[in-house]
Amino acid sequence: MRLPSLFSISAGLLAWAVTSPLAHAVEVRFQPVAPGVYAFIGEKVGRTYDNEGLNANIGLVVTPAGALLIDSGASAQGAQKIHAAVKKVTDQPVKWVINTGGQDHRWLGNGHFIAQGAEVIAHASGKADLLARGGDHLAALKPVLKDKLDGTVPALPTRWLAGSDETLNLGGVTVEVKHRGGAHTPGDLMVWLPQQKIVFSGDIVYVDRMLGVIPASHTGRWLASFAALEALKPARIVPGHGEVCELPKAQAQTRDYLQALRSHMKQAVENGEDIGAAIKAFDAKPWMDLLNAAELHPGNASRTYLELERE
């Protein structure tokens, strides 16, 4: 079976996104999660002109020596909005940015913060993905964001981490970065604040809306990443998409869906079952109330089948 191109998949998701009804321009505002820890909760619909591609969650940790931003937004102009929102919370400059993955809204705002002197950190396993897909991101976003994409140039992180577990001391605050081979994208990682027991999961966790399995995804490594998150026993999770939550919700809406999908497709492949029949036979009912499930589940199922077929 011939896979659709990455650009066609991105364009398809964005075509769905642009039909989502929104009445006003996005307002970036960080809400407190714990003392010194904040999150901007992006809209749960897809990317639109009004939300400027900021349909993902962004994190902020304020330290005595500067601010840590977790993800930089989908455009230069979006990054400027994020930066303005940071300044409403703290006078500290943004000294560090961590990109939690390879989707556009995780890193296309890097250039703005690099120009301000920030160090931008990501995992080396995602470097090839960023290099390969930066142009595709821009091409897919342009019909949606139009003039709001002006000035956006993909800027790679300035520091690459290589280990599975990296402990950083940022302004006197312990920040642990954990990578287990990726999830939604190869560079997907989580940012763990052990003192506060809060994890910024990036796209390892989706709640309130259906997750997306794309060609860059790997559901097996995604589940390994989720298992590492579970082992932390976090008090709260700031997911990549959806409201701040606790572990049971993340397990039900991300882990359980991936486990069920992977188990079903593995059996279908072993039995020599046709991909169409395998997709039709999967019981997705427990997750069909999630936002955009009807649009994204068929692609998730087909790409998971193909992944298992290659294993």
Short mmCIF file of C-alpha atoms in Angstrom, two decimals:
data_model
loop_
_atom_site.label_atom_id
_atom_site.label_comp_id
_atom_site.label_asym_id
_atom_site.label_seq_id
_atom_site.Cartn_x
_atom_site.Cartn_y
_atom_site.Cartn_z
CA MET A 1 0.00 0.00 0.00
CA ARG A 2 1.40 3.39 -0.99
CA LEU A 3 1.76 5.85 1.86
CA PRO A 4 0.58 9.42 1.21
CA SER A 5 3.29 12.04 1.27
CA LEU A 6 4.07 13.86 4.48
CA PHE A 7 3.00 17.11 2.88
CA SER A 8 -0.36 15.68 1.80
CA ILE A 9 -0.99 14.43 5.35
CA SER A 10 -0.08 17.80 6.84
CA ALA A 11 -2.20 19.59 4.26
CA GLY A 12 -5.11 17.26 4.99
CA LEU A 13 -4.95 17.90 8.71
CA LEU A 14 -4.73 21.62 8.08
CA ALA A 15 -7.68 21.48 5.69
CA TRP A 16 -9.69 19.98 8.53
CA ALA A 17 -8.33 22.60 10.87
CA VAL A 18 -9.36 25.58 8.78
CA THR A 19 -13.01 24.46 8.84
CA SER A 20 -13.10 24.53 12.64
CA PRO A 21 -15.26 27.47 13.81
CA LEU A 22 -13.40 30.13 15.79
CA ALA A 23 -14.69 33.59 16.51
CA HIS A 24 -11.67 35.50 17.73
CA ALA A 25 -7.91 35.78 17.52
CA VAL A 26 -5.85 33.75 19.93
CA GLU A 27 -4.93 35.24 23.30
CA VAL A 28 -1.78 33.78 24.81
CA ARG A 29 -2.08 33.72 28.57
CA PHE A 30 -0.13 31.57 31.01
CA GLN A 31 -2.08 30.03 33.86
CA PRO A 32 -0.42 28.86 37.10
CA VAL A 33 0.13 25.14 37.54
CA ALA A 34 2.34 25.33 40.66
CA PRO A 35 4.48 28.06 42.23
CA GLY A 36 6.76 29.33 39.47
CA VAL A 37 5.27 26.92 36.92
CA TYR A 38 2.78 27.96 34.25
CA ALA A 39 1.09 26.67 31.11
CA PHE A 40 -0.62 28.18 28.12
CA ILE A 41 -3.37 25.78 27.07
CA GLY A 42 -3.75 25.97 23.32
CA GLU A 43 -7.03 25.51 21.52
CA LYS A 44 -7.97 21.87 21.07
CA VAL A 45 -9.04 22.28 17.47
CA GLY A 46 -6.59 22.28 14.58
CA ARG A 47 -4.44 25.10 13.25
CA THR A 48 -6.37 28.13 12.01
CA TYR A 49 -5.65 31.68 10.94
CA ASP A 50 -7.19 32.94 14.17
CA ASN A 51 -5.21 30.70 16.51
CA GLU A 52 -1.97 31.23 14.53
CA GLY A 53 -1.10 27.54 14.81
CA LEU A 54 -0.94 27.83 18.61
CA ASN A 55 -3.17 24.81 19.14
CA ALA A 56 -0.72 23.12 21.48
CA ASN A 57 0.29 23.71 25.07
CA ILE A 58 3.32 25.83 25.96
CA GLY A 59 5.12 25.70 29.32
CA LEU A 60 6.88 28.31 31.42
CA VAL A 61 9.12 27.81 34.45
CA VAL A 62 10.38 30.91 36.24
CA THR A 63 13.75 30.52 37.99
CA PRO A 64 15.79 33.03 40.02
CA ALA A 65 18.13 33.48 37.03
CA GLY A 66 15.79 33.47 34.07
CA ALA A 67 12.74 31.88 32.48
CA LEU A 68 12.53 28.47 30.82
CA LEU A 69 10.06 28.24 27.96
CA ILE A 70 8.83 24.82 26.92
CA ASP A 71 8.18 25.02 23.15
CA SER A 72 8.32 28.15 21.04
CA GLY A 73 5.18 28.24 18.86
CA ALA A 74 4.39 27.76 15.17
CA SER A 75 5.69 31.04 13.76
CA ALA A 76 7.82 34.08 14.45
CA GLN A 77 4.73 36.17 15.13
CA GLY A 78 3.33 33.49 17.42
CA ALA A 79 6.62 33.45 19.31
CA GLN A 80 6.32 37.20 19.80
CA LYS A 81 2.88 36.68 21.34
CA ILE A 82 4.24 33.97 23.60
CA HIS A 83 7.10 36.24 24.65
CA ALA A 84 4.69 39.08 25.43
CA ALA A 85 2.66 36.69 27.58
CA VAL A 86 5.81 35.61 29.44
CA LYS A 87 6.53 39.26 30.25
CA LYS A 88 3.12 39.53 31.93
CA VAL A 89 4.19 36.78 34.33
CA THR A 90 7.82 37.66 35.03
CA ASP A 91 10.48 40.29 34.44
CA GLN A 92 13.03 37.50 33.98
CA PRO A 93 14.34 37.09 30.42
CA VAL A 94 13.70 33.88 28.52
CA LYS A 95 17.12 32.27 28.87
CA TRP A 96 16.26 28.73 27.82
CA VAL A 97 13.80 27.07 25.47
CA ILE A 98 13.22 23.31 25.30
CA ASN A 99 11.61 21.90 22.14
CA THR A 100 9.61 18.83 23.16
CA GLY A 101 9.24 17.50 19.63
CA GLY A 102 9.25 18.02 15.90
CA GLN A 103 5.81 19.42 15.16
CA ASP A 104 5.64 23.00 13.86
CA HIS A 105 4.16 24.54 17.01
CA ARG A 106 7.00 23.05 19.07
CA TRP A 107 9.88 24.79 17.30
CA LEU A 108 9.15 27.21 14.45
CA GLY A 109 9.28 30.11 16.90
CA ASN A 110 12.88 29.27 17.86
CA GLY A 111 14.39 32.04 15.76
CA HIS A 112 12.71 34.77 17.79
CA PHE A 113 14.11 33.49 21.08
CA ILE A 114 17.56 32.76 19.68
CA ALA A 115 17.67 36.40 18.54
CA GLN A 116 16.95 37.39 22.15
CA GLY A 117 19.94 35.35 23.34
CA ALA A 118 18.14 32.23 24.55
CA GLU A 119 19.67 28.77 24.44
CA VAL A 120 17.33 26.37 22.61
CA ILE A 121 17.56 22.73 23.69
CA ALA A 122 16.23 19.57 22.01
CA HIS A 123 17.10 15.90 21.68
CA ALA A 124 19.55 14.88 18.96
CA SER A 125 17.25 12.04 17.86
CA GLY A 126 14.92 14.67 16.44
CA LYS A 127 17.49 16.59 14.41
CA ALA A 128 16.99 14.70 11.14
CA ASP A 129 13.22 15.09 11.50
CA LEU A 130 13.49 18.86 11.94
CA LEU A 131 15.79 19.14 8.93
CA ALA A 132 13.50 16.99 6.80
CA ARG A 133 10.20 18.56 7.69
CA GLY A 134 10.86 22.26 8.30
CA GLY A 135 10.03 23.16 4.71
CA ASP A 136 6.96 20.94 4.73
CA HIS A 137 5.73 22.70 7.87
CA LEU A 138 6.01 26.10 6.21
CA ALA A 139 4.35 24.90 3.00
CA ALA A 140 1.43 23.39 4.90
CA LEU A 141 1.01 26.36 7.24
CA LYS A 142 1.14 29.07 4.56
CA PRO A 143 -2.41 28.56 3.19
CA VAL A 144 -3.76 28.67 6.76
CA LEU A 145 -1.70 31.33 8.52
CA LYS A 146 -1.10 33.49 5.40
CA ASP A 147 0.46 36.81 6.46
CA LYS A 148 0.80 35.57 10.05
CA LEU A 149 3.53 33.23 8.87
CA ASP A 150 5.60 36.13 7.51
CA GLY A 151 9.10 36.32 8.98
CA THR A 152 9.16 32.67 10.03
CA VAL A 153 12.39 30.84 9.23
CA PRO A 154 13.01 27.37 10.71
CA ALA A 155 15.82 27.71 13.26
CA LEU A 156 17.41 24.59 14.71
CA PRO A 157 18.08 24.27 18.44
CA THR A 158 21.45 25.52 19.62
CA ARG A 159 22.08 22.62 22.02
CA TRP A 160 21.40 18.92 21.38
CA LEU A 161 21.00 16.40 24.20
CA ALA A 162 22.00 12.81 23.50
CA GLY A 163 21.14 10.74 26.58
CA SER A 164 17.92 9.03 27.61
CA ASP A 165 17.97 11.01 30.85
CA GLU A 166 19.59 14.43 31.13
CA THR A 167 19.56 16.51 34.31
CA LEU A 168 19.88 20.26 33.79
CA ASN A 169 20.38 22.93 36.41
CA LEU A 170 18.61 25.97 34.99
CA GLY A 171 18.79 28.98 37.23
CA GLY A 172 19.01 26.80 40.32
CA VAL A 173 16.02 24.67 39.34
CA THR A 174 16.47 20.96 38.60
CA VAL A 175 14.97 20.06 35.23
CA GLU A 176 15.12 16.48 33.97
CA VAL A 177 14.73 15.78 30.26
CA LYS A 178 13.67 12.23 29.37
CA HIS A 179 13.68 10.69 25.90
CA ARG A 180 12.72 7.11 25.08
CA GLY A 181 13.02 7.03 21.31
CA GLY A 182 10.25 9.47 20.48
CA ALA A 183 6.50 9.16 20.15
CA HIS A 184 4.44 11.41 17.86
CA THR A 185 7.80 12.50 16.37
CA PRO A 186 11.31 11.03 16.83
CA GLY A 187 12.51 13.85 19.07
CA ASP A 188 9.54 13.79 21.45
CA LEU A 189 10.67 14.17 25.04
CA MET A 190 9.24 15.07 28.42
CA VAL A 191 10.37 17.74 30.86
CA TRP A 192 10.16 16.60 34.48
CA LEU A 193 10.28 18.93 37.45
CA PRO A 194 11.05 16.52 40.31
CA GLN A 195 10.63 19.05 43.09
CA GLN A 196 7.12 19.98 41.96
CA LYS A 197 6.30 16.48 40.57
CA ILE A 198 5.02 18.08 37.38
CA VAL A 199 5.75 16.77 33.90
CA PHE A 200 5.43 18.63 30.62
CA SER A 201 4.79 15.67 28.35
CA GLY A 202 4.87 17.28 24.92
CA ASP A 203 3.06 15.08 22.41
CA ILE A 204 3.62 11.93 24.45
CA VAL A 205 0.22 12.75 26.02
CA TYR A 206 -2.96 13.98 24.35
CA VAL A 207 -6.17 14.44 26.32
CA ASP A 208 -9.57 15.86 25.39
CA ARG A 209 -8.75 15.35 21.69
CA MET A 210 -7.62 12.43 19.56
CA LEU A 211 -3.88 11.96 19.18
CA GLY A 212 -2.35 11.77 15.72
CA VAL A 213 -0.21 8.93 14.38
CA ILE A 214 1.73 10.42 11.47
CA PRO A 215 4.48 8.89 9.27
CA ALA A 216 7.11 10.27 11.67
CA SER A 217 5.43 8.53 14.62
CA HIS A 218 6.22 5.15 16.13
CA THR A 219 3.53 3.70 18.40
CA GLY A 220 5.87 1.20 20.03
CA ARG A 221 8.33 3.86 21.13
CA TRP A 222 5.39 6.10 22.02
CA LEU A 223 4.23 3.51 24.55
CA ALA A 224 7.78 3.18 25.92
CA SER A 225 7.84 6.95 26.40
CA PHE A 226 4.48 6.82 28.15
CA ALA A 227 5.74 4.05 30.45
CA ALA A 228 8.66 6.27 31.47
CA LEU A 229 6.18 9.03 32.27
CA GLU A 230 4.07 6.65 34.37
CA ALA A 231 7.15 5.62 36.34
CA LEU A 232 7.57 9.22 37.48
CA LYS A 233 4.18 9.12 39.23
CA PRO A 234 3.55 12.80 38.46
CA ALA A 235 1.17 14.82 40.56
CA ARG A 236 0.08 16.74 37.45
CA ILE A 237 0.67 16.45 33.73
CA VAL A 238 0.76 19.34 31.29
CA PRO A 239 -0.04 17.37 28.11
CA GLY A 240 0.95 18.32 24.61
CA HIS A 241 -2.72 18.95 23.86
CA GLY A 242 -5.65 19.30 26.23
CA GLU A 243 -6.19 20.46 29.79
CA VAL A 244 -3.75 19.95 32.63
CA CYS A 245 -4.60 16.56 34.07
CA GLU A 246 -3.63 13.69 36.34
CA LEU A 247 -2.25 10.33 35.26
CA PRO A 248 -5.50 8.29 35.02
CA LYS A 249 -6.92 10.59 32.35
CA ALA A 250 -3.72 10.41 30.33
CA GLN A 251 -3.72 6.64 30.62
CA ALA A 252 -7.31 6.36 29.43
CA GLN A 253 -7.08 8.75 26.50
CA THR A 254 -3.53 8.18 25.23
CA ARG A 255 -2.00 4.94 26.56
CA ASP A 256 -5.11 2.76 26.36
CA TYR A 257 -5.91 3.87 22.82
CA LEU A 258 -2.37 3.19 21.59
CA GLN A 259 -2.21 -0.17 23.37
CA ALA A 260 -5.55 -1.29 21.97
CA LEU A 261 -4.73 -0.09 18.46
CA ARG A 262 -1.29 -1.68 18.45
CA SER A 263 -2.53 -5.00 19.88
CA HIS A 264 -5.38 -5.22 17.37
CA MET A 265 -3.21 -4.39 14.35
CA LYS A 266 -0.46 -6.77 15.47
CA GLN A 267 -2.96 -9.62 15.52
CA ALA A 268 -4.39 -8.55 12.16
CA VAL A 269 -0.93 -8.54 10.57
CA GLU A 270 -0.07 -11.94 12.05
CA ASN A 271 -3.35 -13.33 10.70
CA GLY A 272 -2.72 -11.90 7.24
CA GLU A 273 -5.85 -9.76 7.53
CA ASP A 274 -6.40 -7.02 4.92
CA ILE A 275 -5.70 -3.51 6.19
CA GLY A 276 -9.19 -2.27 5.37
CA ALA A 277 -10.84 -5.13 7.22
CA ALA A 278 -8.49 -4.65 10.18
CA ILE A 279 -9.38 -0.97 10.46
CA LYS A 280 -13.09 -1.71 10.23
CA ALA A 281 -12.87 -4.41 12.90
CA PHE A 282 -11.15 -2.21 15.50
CA ASP A 283 -13.50 -1.05 18.26
CA ALA A 284 -12.74 2.65 18.56
CA LYS A 285 -15.96 3.44 20.42
CA PRO A 286 -14.28 4.20 23.80
CA TRP A 287 -12.35 7.08 22.17
CA MET A 288 -14.77 8.42 19.60
CA ASP A 289 -16.02 11.16 21.91
CA LEU A 290 -12.58 12.79 21.80
CA LEU A 291 -12.42 15.90 19.67
CA ASN A 292 -11.62 15.20 15.98
CA ALA A 293 -11.59 11.42 16.53
CA ALA A 294 -13.68 10.77 13.42
CA GLU A 295 -11.18 12.63 11.24
CA LEU A 296 -7.95 11.25 12.71
CA HIS A 297 -8.69 7.69 13.80
CA PRO A 298 -8.75 6.08 10.31
CA GLY A 299 -5.28 7.42 9.52
CA ASN A 300 -4.02 6.40 12.97
CA ALA A 301 -5.27 2.88 12.38
CA SER A 302 -3.80 2.51 8.90
CA ARG A 303 -0.38 3.83 9.88
CA THR A 304 -0.27 1.60 12.96
CA TYR A 305 -1.06 -1.43 10.79
CA LEU A 306 1.74 -0.50 8.39
CA GLU A 307 4.15 0.03 11.31
CA LEU A 308 3.37 -3.46 12.66
CA GLU A 309 3.69 -4.91 9.17
CA ARG A 310 7.28 -3.61 9.01
CA GLU A 311 8.25 -5.04 12.41
#
